[in-house]
Amino acid sequence: MNEIKIGLIGLGTVGSSVLKMIIENSDKVQTITGRRLSVKTIVVRNVAKHRRQVPKDVTLTTDLNAIINDPEIKIAVEVMGGIHPAKEFVTALLNAKKHVVTANKDLIASAGEELAATAKQNHCDLMYEASVAGGIPILRTIVNSFAADYITEVKGIVNGTCNFILTQMQQQHWSYDQALMKAQELGFAESDPTNDVEGIDSAYKMVILSQFSYGAHIKLSNMSVEGISTIQQDDIQRAAEFGYTIKLLGISRRIDNGVFAEVGPVLVPQDHPLATIHNENNAVMVTGEAVGETLFYGPGAGGLPTANSVLSDIVSVTKNIVLGTTGHFFNNYQSSPSEIGNIDPKDVKYAYYLSLKMLDAPGQMLKFTQIVTQSGASFSQIVQTKTDHQTARVTVITHKISKSQLSDIKRALRKVNTIALLAAYKVLQQ
Amino acid sequence: MNEIKIGLIGLGTVGSSVLKMIIENSDKVQTITGRRLSVKTIVVRNVAKHRRQVPKDVTLTTDLNAIINDPEIKIAVEVMGGIHPAKEFVTALLNAKKHVVTANKDLIASAGEELAATAKQNHCDLMYEASVAGGIPILRTIVNSFAADYITEVKGIVNGTCNFILTQMQQQHWSYDQALMKAQELGFAESDPTNDVEGIDSAYKMVILSQFSYGAHIKLSNMSVEGISTIQQDDIQRAAEFGYTIKLLGISRRIDNGVFAEVGPVLVPQDHPLATIHNENNAVMVTGEAVGETLFYGPGAGGLPTANSVLSDIVSVTKNIVLGTTGHFFNNYQSSPSEIGNIDPKDVKYAYYLSLKMLDAPGQMLKFTQIVTQSGASFSQIVQTKTDHQTARVTVITHKISKSQLSDIKRALRKVNTIALLAAYKVLQQ
């Protein structure tokens, strides 16, 4: 058996690219694994629509059983997306002893543990490199190259839509709405962009990255998640004057024995590597106790980049089949859930960018300074400008303060009707 | 046999860090591999000097046979450096059926193929992740995550000493000599820095990276290698005025069926990710036909980062021992040597930064422009400044030209005694 036959579920952008790569690069894969890969069967919703896309010897069908009941097919590739019926499909495939490769982050973030257990029961591989940061081979790198290190932080730009919008706001001086429209025109944002722009997609990815980094599962409900839809052009410009670029970052840190994870806009110093990640690209920064800071950058989405990650999974599964070593977890690192405790907001510290509008009258700045001082915080940079006859704009960057100090400041400001806090974003320091 | 015993050869910065990491992180490694790692024997030149560094139950000896003849020791870690006697040691260890992990780039770049064959004959693993770019897990990533892609270019900052010196020249406005002295003071440069500053160390690493990227071996003698010791502070400043940062890059590209590799100073656009790699850090950019541009960034040297790469090799070997899958090449991708042809300099094209000194008299600029035009080249940017009463400084950036056009320009300029070409550096375009 020198050929490994593959079943594909889904034939959209990623699926078509997977098919293309398997056909075009099978020589190289054969050199490496000694096996020839070929796609035998593809399950789609509409057979007629896809017939001309597909070589004649490939079976196109609407019926998953064509893969499930075919003993020749060893590996199933799920690139249909969505949680249902993808979850039921993957479960059925694993129970039919098919190894499964998926690019489906929603599925893995919400049902990954359960599916991994099903895979293990069936002595099958379940791999999902493409589920995080498209073309960046970050999961396998964490598994293989940080195996002996103690990861203390993983953070990054993991949503291409948001990064495209923020890059356009910065480079073209567009408003959020203009940039979103452009992203939709170019196919970088969906017509309902909520999942992307509100940070939910990033949060899913941070759940998976945290599992690989710390061996334990964070719940989405334990994360603070903020998106980019309220960012003003004015904030982009003021951040630039301070020497920063605003990026949507997912951050997951070990604090004592727990893990703290969140998603939100962050001011990144302009000469920090994360500040140079433009448009739809993604980047993940992994900090290990031994290795220090490392960064992995690449295309976050797109057919071929994502297909490359799918192919690297297929090659791994193929090697395992050849070596007789299938049925192990993609990530063998499991630490006890008790390690993932609730983190005291007092222990989570950042510098913050605060943007405020206040009545242009004597005593307002004093009032604000008193509130900040009472919380034990202090300023590192302040800029005050007039906006019209009645109001002044004040932007400050604080020294490091805790989440609870920030809450104190917010609470106190809400009681002052002459001062409005427009934005409070974390500041990354180098 | 739940314990894997290790023999260590060398106990310098990297060796001590490997020892420390094995002791401190053995719990995590055991979770992942099911085996406990421990160092049993260390071979050093001077036992007395190291006695206090090492736990009492570890044997310290000057005799390699203590590892070779010990059937309990399964993995030998060579971190002594240099080609001889490291090559003889590693050969003897492999012939004694020990798996070998090494951090020795000189050894692998010059004798890698031979040692890999010896390893295979003995059904042993030979791994050397730490030999390129210290803490960046680049080799294993190319093997595992680009397996099905067609890599078209690999380039990067792979020498921490040069990058430290260039960063200091840029940030402190120091001369090359001042920056070198600082690097030596801080231990980032050796007292004889030739190998680093003349680009030889980078060239070794490009040999290994090219082998992994294209499956074929480039000879050092086929590479054009230029270092940083002639870079002037003036060049750094002029490059900055054009919007570029000067970096020492290794570049290896597929051109038709061949591979072209070289090392030299390159002007990198200030908002390109490679421009933000500061000080002793390294970064490798891999371009794949499917995946596009990806970048891997991290510490290029240092005890613990390098030790982390050694440990990731040890963990891989351990997994292979457990699974019974040792004896495969670290990089299974071998393409036929005929693919690595000699590249015609006409086919290698870049934009160039040219820095010239000319007599401040009528007709000089015309003469220079004629020479450039005759070669078929043209300018994209020009700046002319007076330096004193007699000479003018001219810096230009050309449009893309081939290596042969550049040679034509250089040859013609040598015949003009009123114009001196001070520097010609490639320009990276985004």
mmCIF file with all atom_site columns, C-alpha atoms in Angstrom, chain A residues 66-194:
data_model
loop_
_atom_site.group_PDB
_atom_site.id
_atom_site.type_symbol
_atom_site.label_atom_id
_atom_site.label_alt_id
_atom_site.label_comp_id
_atom_site.label_asym_id
_atom_site.label_entity_id
_atom_site.label_seq_id
_atom_site.pdbx_PDB_ins_code
_atom_site.Cartn_x
_atom_site.Cartn_y
_atom_site.Cartn_z
_atom_site.occupancy
_atom_site.B_iso_or_equiv
_atom_site.pdbx_formal_charge
_atom_site.auth_seq_id
_atom_site.auth_comp_id
_atom_site.auth_asym_id
_atom_site.auth_atom_id
_atom_site.pdbx_PDB_model_num
ATOM 1   C CA . ALA A 1 66  ? -19.097 7.388  0.946  1.00 0.00 ? 66  ALA A CA 1
ATOM 2   C CA . ILE A 1 67  ? -16.072 8.176  3.126  1.00 0.00 ? 67  ILE A CA 1
ATOM 3   C CA . ILE A 1 68  ? -17.169 6.457  6.329  1.00 0.00 ? 68  ILE A CA 1
ATOM 4   C CA . ASN A 1 69  ? -17.823 3.118  4.623  1.00 0.00 ? 69  ASN A CA 1
ATOM 5   C CA . ASP A 1 70  ? -14.803 3.165  2.317  1.00 0.00 ? 70  ASP A CA 1
ATOM 6   C CA . PRO A 1 71  ? -12.028 1.051  3.883  1.00 0.00 ? 71  PRO A CA 1
ATOM 7   C CA . GLU A 1 72  ? -9.523  2.478  1.374  1.00 0.00 ? 72  GLU A CA 1
ATOM 8   C CA . ILE A 1 73  ? -9.819  5.995  2.771  1.00 0.00 ? 73  ILE A CA 1
ATOM 9   C CA . LYS A 1 74  ? -7.494  6.431  5.754  1.00 0.00 ? 74  LYS A CA 1
ATOM 10  C CA . ILE A 1 75  ? -7.546  10.187 6.305  1.00 0.00 ? 75  ILE A CA 1
ATOM 11  C CA . ALA A 1 76  ? -10.562 12.501 6.318  1.00 0.00 ? 76  ALA A CA 1
ATOM 12  C CA . VAL A 1 77  ? -10.064 16.261 5.961  1.00 0.00 ? 77  VAL A CA 1
ATOM 13  C CA . GLU A 1 78  ? -12.877 18.416 7.366  1.00 0.00 ? 78  GLU A CA 1
ATOM 14  C CA . VAL A 1 79  ? -12.870 21.910 5.858  1.00 0.00 ? 79  VAL A CA 1
ATOM 15  C CA . MET A 1 80  ? -16.609 22.636 5.870  1.00 0.00 ? 80  MET A CA 1
ATOM 16  C CA . GLY A 1 81  ? -16.516 24.958 8.920  1.00 0.00 ? 81  GLY A CA 1
ATOM 17  C CA . GLY A 1 82  ? -19.127 25.636 11.588 1.00 0.00 ? 82  GLY A CA 1
ATOM 18  C CA . ILE A 1 83  ? -19.829 23.553 14.692 1.00 0.00 ? 83  ILE A CA 1
ATOM 19  C CA . HIS A 1 84  ? -22.843 21.574 13.447 1.00 0.00 ? 84  HIS A CA 1
ATOM 20  C CA . PRO A 1 85  ? -22.905 19.207 11.637 1.00 0.00 ? 85  PRO A CA 1
ATOM 21  C CA . ALA A 1 86  ? -19.060 19.314 11.594 1.00 0.00 ? 86  ALA A CA 1
ATOM 22  C CA . LYS A 1 87  ? -18.923 17.897 15.123 1.00 0.00 ? 87  LYS A CA 1
ATOM 23  C CA . GLU A 1 88  ? -21.238 14.995 14.306 1.00 0.00 ? 88  GLU A CA 1
ATOM 24  C CA . PHE A 1 89  ? -19.327 14.346 11.053 1.00 0.00 ? 89  PHE A CA 1
ATOM 25  C CA . VAL A 1 90  ? -15.900 14.306 12.747 1.00 0.00 ? 90  VAL A CA 1
ATOM 26  C CA . THR A 1 91  ? -17.199 12.085 15.539 1.00 0.00 ? 91  THR A CA 1
ATOM 27  C CA . ALA A 1 92  ? -18.639 9.615  13.017 1.00 0.00 ? 92  ALA A CA 1
ATOM 28  C CA . LEU A 1 93  ? -15.394 9.621  11.005 1.00 0.00 ? 93  LEU A CA 1
ATOM 29  C CA . LEU A 1 94  ? -13.258 8.960  14.101 1.00 0.00 ? 94  LEU A CA 1
ATOM 30  C CA . ASN A 1 95  ? -15.588 6.160  15.190 1.00 0.00 ? 95  ASN A CA 1
ATOM 31  C CA . ALA A 1 96  ? -15.138 4.690  11.697 1.00 0.00 ? 96  ALA A CA 1
ATOM 32  C CA . LYS A 1 97  ? -11.358 4.672  12.433 1.00 0.00 ? 97  LYS A CA 1
ATOM 33  C CA . LYS A 1 98  ? -10.528 7.474  10.021 1.00 0.00 ? 98  LYS A CA 1
ATOM 34  C CA . HIS A 1 99  ? -7.736  9.843  11.003 1.00 0.00 ? 99  HIS A CA 1
ATOM 35  C CA . VAL A 1 100 ? -9.095  13.381 10.902 1.00 0.00 ? 100 VAL A CA 1
ATOM 36  C CA . VAL A 1 101 ? -7.459  16.669 9.942  1.00 0.00 ? 101 VAL A CA 1
ATOM 37  C CA . THR A 1 102 ? -9.551  19.787 10.447 1.00 0.00 ? 102 THR A CA 1
ATOM 38  C CA . ALA A 1 103 ? -9.129  23.550 9.979  1.00 0.00 ? 103 ALA A CA 1
ATOM 39  C CA . ASN A 1 104 ? -12.177 24.311 12.108 1.00 0.00 ? 104 ASN A CA 1
ATOM 40  C CA . LYS A 1 105 ? -11.313 26.572 15.068 1.00 0.00 ? 105 LYS A CA 1
ATOM 41  C CA . ASP A 1 106 ? -14.885 26.989 16.328 1.00 0.00 ? 106 ASP A CA 1
ATOM 42  C CA . LEU A 1 107 ? -15.177 23.213 16.514 1.00 0.00 ? 107 LEU A CA 1
ATOM 43  C CA . ILE A 1 108 ? -11.819 22.682 18.238 1.00 0.00 ? 108 ILE A CA 1
ATOM 44  C CA . ALA A 1 109 ? -12.209 25.574 20.683 1.00 0.00 ? 109 ALA A CA 1
ATOM 45  C CA . SER A 1 110 ? -15.645 24.362 21.744 1.00 0.00 ? 110 SER A CA 1
ATOM 46  C CA . ALA A 1 111 ? -15.389 20.566 21.461 1.00 0.00 ? 111 ALA A CA 1
ATOM 47  C CA . GLY A 1 112 ? -11.656 19.862 21.115 1.00 0.00 ? 112 GLY A CA 1
ATOM 48  C CA . GLU A 1 113 ? -11.249 17.876 24.339 1.00 0.00 ? 113 GLU A CA 1
ATOM 49  C CA . GLU A 1 114 ? -14.200 15.617 23.588 1.00 0.00 ? 114 GLU A CA 1
ATOM 50  C CA . LEU A 1 115 ? -13.072 14.965 20.000 1.00 0.00 ? 115 LEU A CA 1
ATOM 51  C CA . ALA A 1 116 ? -9.467  14.295 21.098 1.00 0.00 ? 116 ALA A CA 1
ATOM 52  C CA . ALA A 1 117 ? -10.788 11.670 23.523 1.00 0.00 ? 117 ALA A CA 1
ATOM 53  C CA . THR A 1 118 ? -12.882 10.059 20.776 1.00 0.00 ? 118 THR A CA 1
ATOM 54  C CA . ALA A 1 119 ? -9.812  9.992  18.522 1.00 0.00 ? 119 ALA A CA 1
ATOM 55  C CA . LYS A 1 120 ? -7.692  8.360  21.194 1.00 0.00 ? 120 LYS A CA 1
ATOM 56  C CA . GLN A 1 121 ? -10.352 5.700  21.917 1.00 0.00 ? 121 GLN A CA 1
ATOM 57  C CA . ASN A 1 122 ? -10.278 4.787  18.238 1.00 0.00 ? 122 ASN A CA 1
ATOM 58  C CA . HIS A 1 123 ? -6.447  4.889  18.022 1.00 0.00 ? 123 HIS A CA 1
ATOM 59  C CA . CYS A 1 124 ? -6.807  7.639  15.459 1.00 0.00 ? 124 CYS A CA 1
ATOM 60  C CA . ASP A 1 125 ? -4.968  10.914 14.922 1.00 0.00 ? 125 ASP A CA 1
ATOM 61  C CA . LEU A 1 126 ? -6.854  14.213 15.174 1.00 0.00 ? 126 LEU A CA 1
ATOM 62  C CA . MET A 1 127 ? -4.859  17.232 14.007 1.00 0.00 ? 127 MET A CA 1
ATOM 63  C CA . TYR A 1 128 ? -5.861  20.872 13.550 1.00 0.00 ? 128 TYR A CA 1
ATOM 64  C CA . GLU A 1 129 ? -2.814  23.059 12.861 1.00 0.00 ? 129 GLU A CA 1
ATOM 65  C CA . ALA A 1 130 ? -4.847  25.197 10.441 1.00 0.00 ? 130 ALA A CA 1
ATOM 66  C CA . SER A 1 131 ? -7.384  26.112 13.123 1.00 0.00 ? 131 SER A CA 1
ATOM 67  C CA . VAL A 1 132 ? -5.110  28.826 14.549 1.00 0.00 ? 132 VAL A CA 1
ATOM 68  C CA . ALA A 1 133 ? -3.466  31.572 12.507 1.00 0.00 ? 133 ALA A CA 1
ATOM 69  C CA . GLY A 1 134 ? -3.946  29.941 9.083  1.00 0.00 ? 134 GLY A CA 1
ATOM 70  C CA . GLY A 1 135 ? -0.521  29.599 7.523  1.00 0.00 ? 135 GLY A CA 1
ATOM 71  C CA . ILE A 1 136 ? 1.566   29.989 10.679 1.00 0.00 ? 136 ILE A CA 1
ATOM 72  C CA . PRO A 1 137 ? 2.710   26.566 11.924 1.00 0.00 ? 137 PRO A CA 1
ATOM 73  C CA . ILE A 1 138 ? 2.287   27.582 15.544 1.00 0.00 ? 138 ILE A CA 1
ATOM 74  C CA . LEU A 1 139 ? 0.642   24.568 17.226 1.00 0.00 ? 139 LEU A CA 1
ATOM 75  C CA . ARG A 1 140 ? 3.138   22.000 15.981 1.00 0.00 ? 140 ARG A CA 1
ATOM 76  C CA . THR A 1 141 ? 5.976   24.381 16.892 1.00 0.00 ? 141 THR A CA 1
ATOM 77  C CA . ILE A 1 142 ? 4.714   24.685 20.468 1.00 0.00 ? 142 ILE A CA 1
ATOM 78  C CA . VAL A 1 143 ? 4.362   20.895 20.715 1.00 0.00 ? 143 VAL A CA 1
ATOM 79  C CA . ASN A 1 144 ? 7.764   20.094 19.243 1.00 0.00 ? 144 ASN A CA 1
ATOM 80  C CA . SER A 1 145 ? 9.999   23.005 20.104 1.00 0.00 ? 145 SER A CA 1
ATOM 81  C CA . PHE A 1 146 ? 8.783   24.159 23.496 1.00 0.00 ? 146 PHE A CA 1
ATOM 82  C CA . ALA A 1 147 ? 8.417   20.651 24.879 1.00 0.00 ? 147 ALA A CA 1
ATOM 83  C CA . ALA A 1 148 ? 11.055  21.145 27.552 1.00 0.00 ? 148 ALA A CA 1
ATOM 84  C CA . ASP A 1 149 ? 10.507  24.840 28.162 1.00 0.00 ? 149 ASP A CA 1
ATOM 85  C CA . TYR A 1 150 ? 8.063   26.493 30.538 1.00 0.00 ? 150 TYR A CA 1
ATOM 86  C CA . ILE A 1 151 ? 5.893   28.885 28.524 1.00 0.00 ? 151 ILE A CA 1
ATOM 87  C CA . THR A 1 152 ? 4.992   32.000 30.502 1.00 0.00 ? 152 THR A CA 1
ATOM 88  C CA . GLU A 1 153 ? 3.083   34.013 27.909 1.00 0.00 ? 153 GLU A CA 1
ATOM 89  C CA . VAL A 1 154 ? 1.550   33.618 24.475 1.00 0.00 ? 154 VAL A CA 1
ATOM 90  C CA . LYS A 1 155 ? 0.146   36.642 22.705 1.00 0.00 ? 155 LYS A CA 1
ATOM 91  C CA . GLY A 1 156 ? -0.467  37.870 19.229 1.00 0.00 ? 156 GLY A CA 1
ATOM 92  C CA . ILE A 1 157 ? -2.427  39.160 16.312 1.00 0.00 ? 157 ILE A CA 1
ATOM 93  C CA . VAL A 1 158 ? -4.631  36.187 15.484 1.00 0.00 ? 158 VAL A CA 1
ATOM 94  C CA . ASN A 1 159 ? -7.431  37.764 13.457 1.00 0.00 ? 159 ASN A CA 1
ATOM 95  C CA . GLY A 1 160 ? -6.612  38.936 9.946  1.00 0.00 ? 160 GLY A CA 1
ATOM 96  C CA . THR A 1 161 ? -9.849  40.903 9.484  1.00 0.00 ? 161 THR A CA 1
ATOM 97  C CA . CYS A 1 162 ? -9.190  43.128 12.486 1.00 0.00 ? 162 CYS A CA 1
ATOM 98  C CA . ASN A 1 163 ? -5.558  43.609 11.578 1.00 0.00 ? 163 ASN A CA 1
ATOM 99  C CA . PHE A 1 164 ? -6.508  44.587 8.035  1.00 0.00 ? 164 PHE A CA 1
ATOM 100 C CA . ILE A 1 165 ? -9.022  47.147 9.324  1.00 0.00 ? 165 ILE A CA 1
ATOM 101 C CA . LEU A 1 166 ? -6.582  48.619 11.859 1.00 0.00 ? 166 LEU A CA 1
ATOM 102 C CA . THR A 1 167 ? -3.790  48.789 9.252  1.00 0.00 ? 167 THR A CA 1
ATOM 103 C CA . GLN A 1 168 ? -6.073  50.695 6.859  1.00 0.00 ? 168 GLN A CA 1
ATOM 104 C CA . MET A 1 169 ? -7.246  53.046 9.617  1.00 0.00 ? 169 MET A CA 1
ATOM 105 C CA . GLN A 1 170 ? -3.600  53.762 10.370 1.00 0.00 ? 170 GLN A CA 1
ATOM 106 C CA . GLN A 1 171 ? -2.238  54.056 6.827  1.00 0.00 ? 171 GLN A CA 1
ATOM 107 C CA . GLN A 1 172 ? -5.224  55.656 5.023  1.00 0.00 ? 172 GLN A CA 1
ATOM 108 C CA . HIS A 1 173 ? -6.575  57.626 7.989  1.00 0.00 ? 173 HIS A CA 1
ATOM 109 C CA . TRP A 1 174 ? -9.958  56.051 7.377  1.00 0.00 ? 174 TRP A CA 1
ATOM 110 C CA . SER A 1 175 ? -12.694 55.693 9.977  1.00 0.00 ? 175 SER A CA 1
ATOM 111 C CA . TYR A 1 176 ? -13.511 52.254 11.311 1.00 0.00 ? 176 TYR A CA 1
ATOM 112 C CA . ASP A 1 177 ? -16.627 52.098 9.083  1.00 0.00 ? 177 ASP A CA 1
ATOM 113 C CA . GLN A 1 178 ? -14.698 53.013 5.930  1.00 0.00 ? 178 GLN A CA 1
ATOM 114 C CA . ALA A 1 179 ? -12.002 50.444 6.671  1.00 0.00 ? 179 ALA A CA 1
ATOM 115 C CA . LEU A 1 180 ? -14.584 47.744 7.414  1.00 0.00 ? 180 LEU A CA 1
ATOM 116 C CA . MET A 1 181 ? -16.317 48.466 4.108  1.00 0.00 ? 181 MET A CA 1
ATOM 117 C CA . LYS A 1 182 ? -13.016 48.120 2.260  1.00 0.00 ? 182 LYS A CA 1
ATOM 118 C CA . ALA A 1 183 ? -12.310 44.842 4.061  1.00 0.00 ? 183 ALA A CA 1
ATOM 119 C CA . GLN A 1 184 ? -15.727 43.543 3.019  1.00 0.00 ? 184 GLN A CA 1
ATOM 120 C CA . GLU A 1 185 ? -15.155 44.641 -0.584 1.00 0.00 ? 185 GLU A CA 1
ATOM 121 C CA . LEU A 1 186 ? -11.850 42.733 -0.687 1.00 0.00 ? 186 LEU A CA 1
ATOM 122 C CA . GLY A 1 187 ? -13.297 39.635 0.973  1.00 0.00 ? 187 GLY A CA 1
ATOM 123 C CA . PHE A 1 188 ? -11.286 40.081 4.205  1.00 0.00 ? 188 PHE A CA 1
ATOM 124 C CA . ALA A 1 189 ? -14.464 40.604 6.239  1.00 0.00 ? 189 ALA A CA 1
ATOM 125 C CA . GLU A 1 190 ? -17.814 38.839 6.109  1.00 0.00 ? 190 GLU A CA 1
ATOM 126 C CA . SER A 1 191 ? -21.083 40.663 5.600  1.00 0.00 ? 191 SER A CA 1
ATOM 127 C CA . ASP A 1 192 ? -21.798 40.034 9.280  1.00 0.00 ? 192 ASP A CA 1
ATOM 128 C CA . PRO A 1 193 ? -18.346 40.733 10.724 1.00 0.00 ? 193 PRO A CA 1
ATOM 129 C CA . THR A 1 194 ? -19.369 40.470 14.408 1.00 0.00 ? 194 THR A CA 1
#
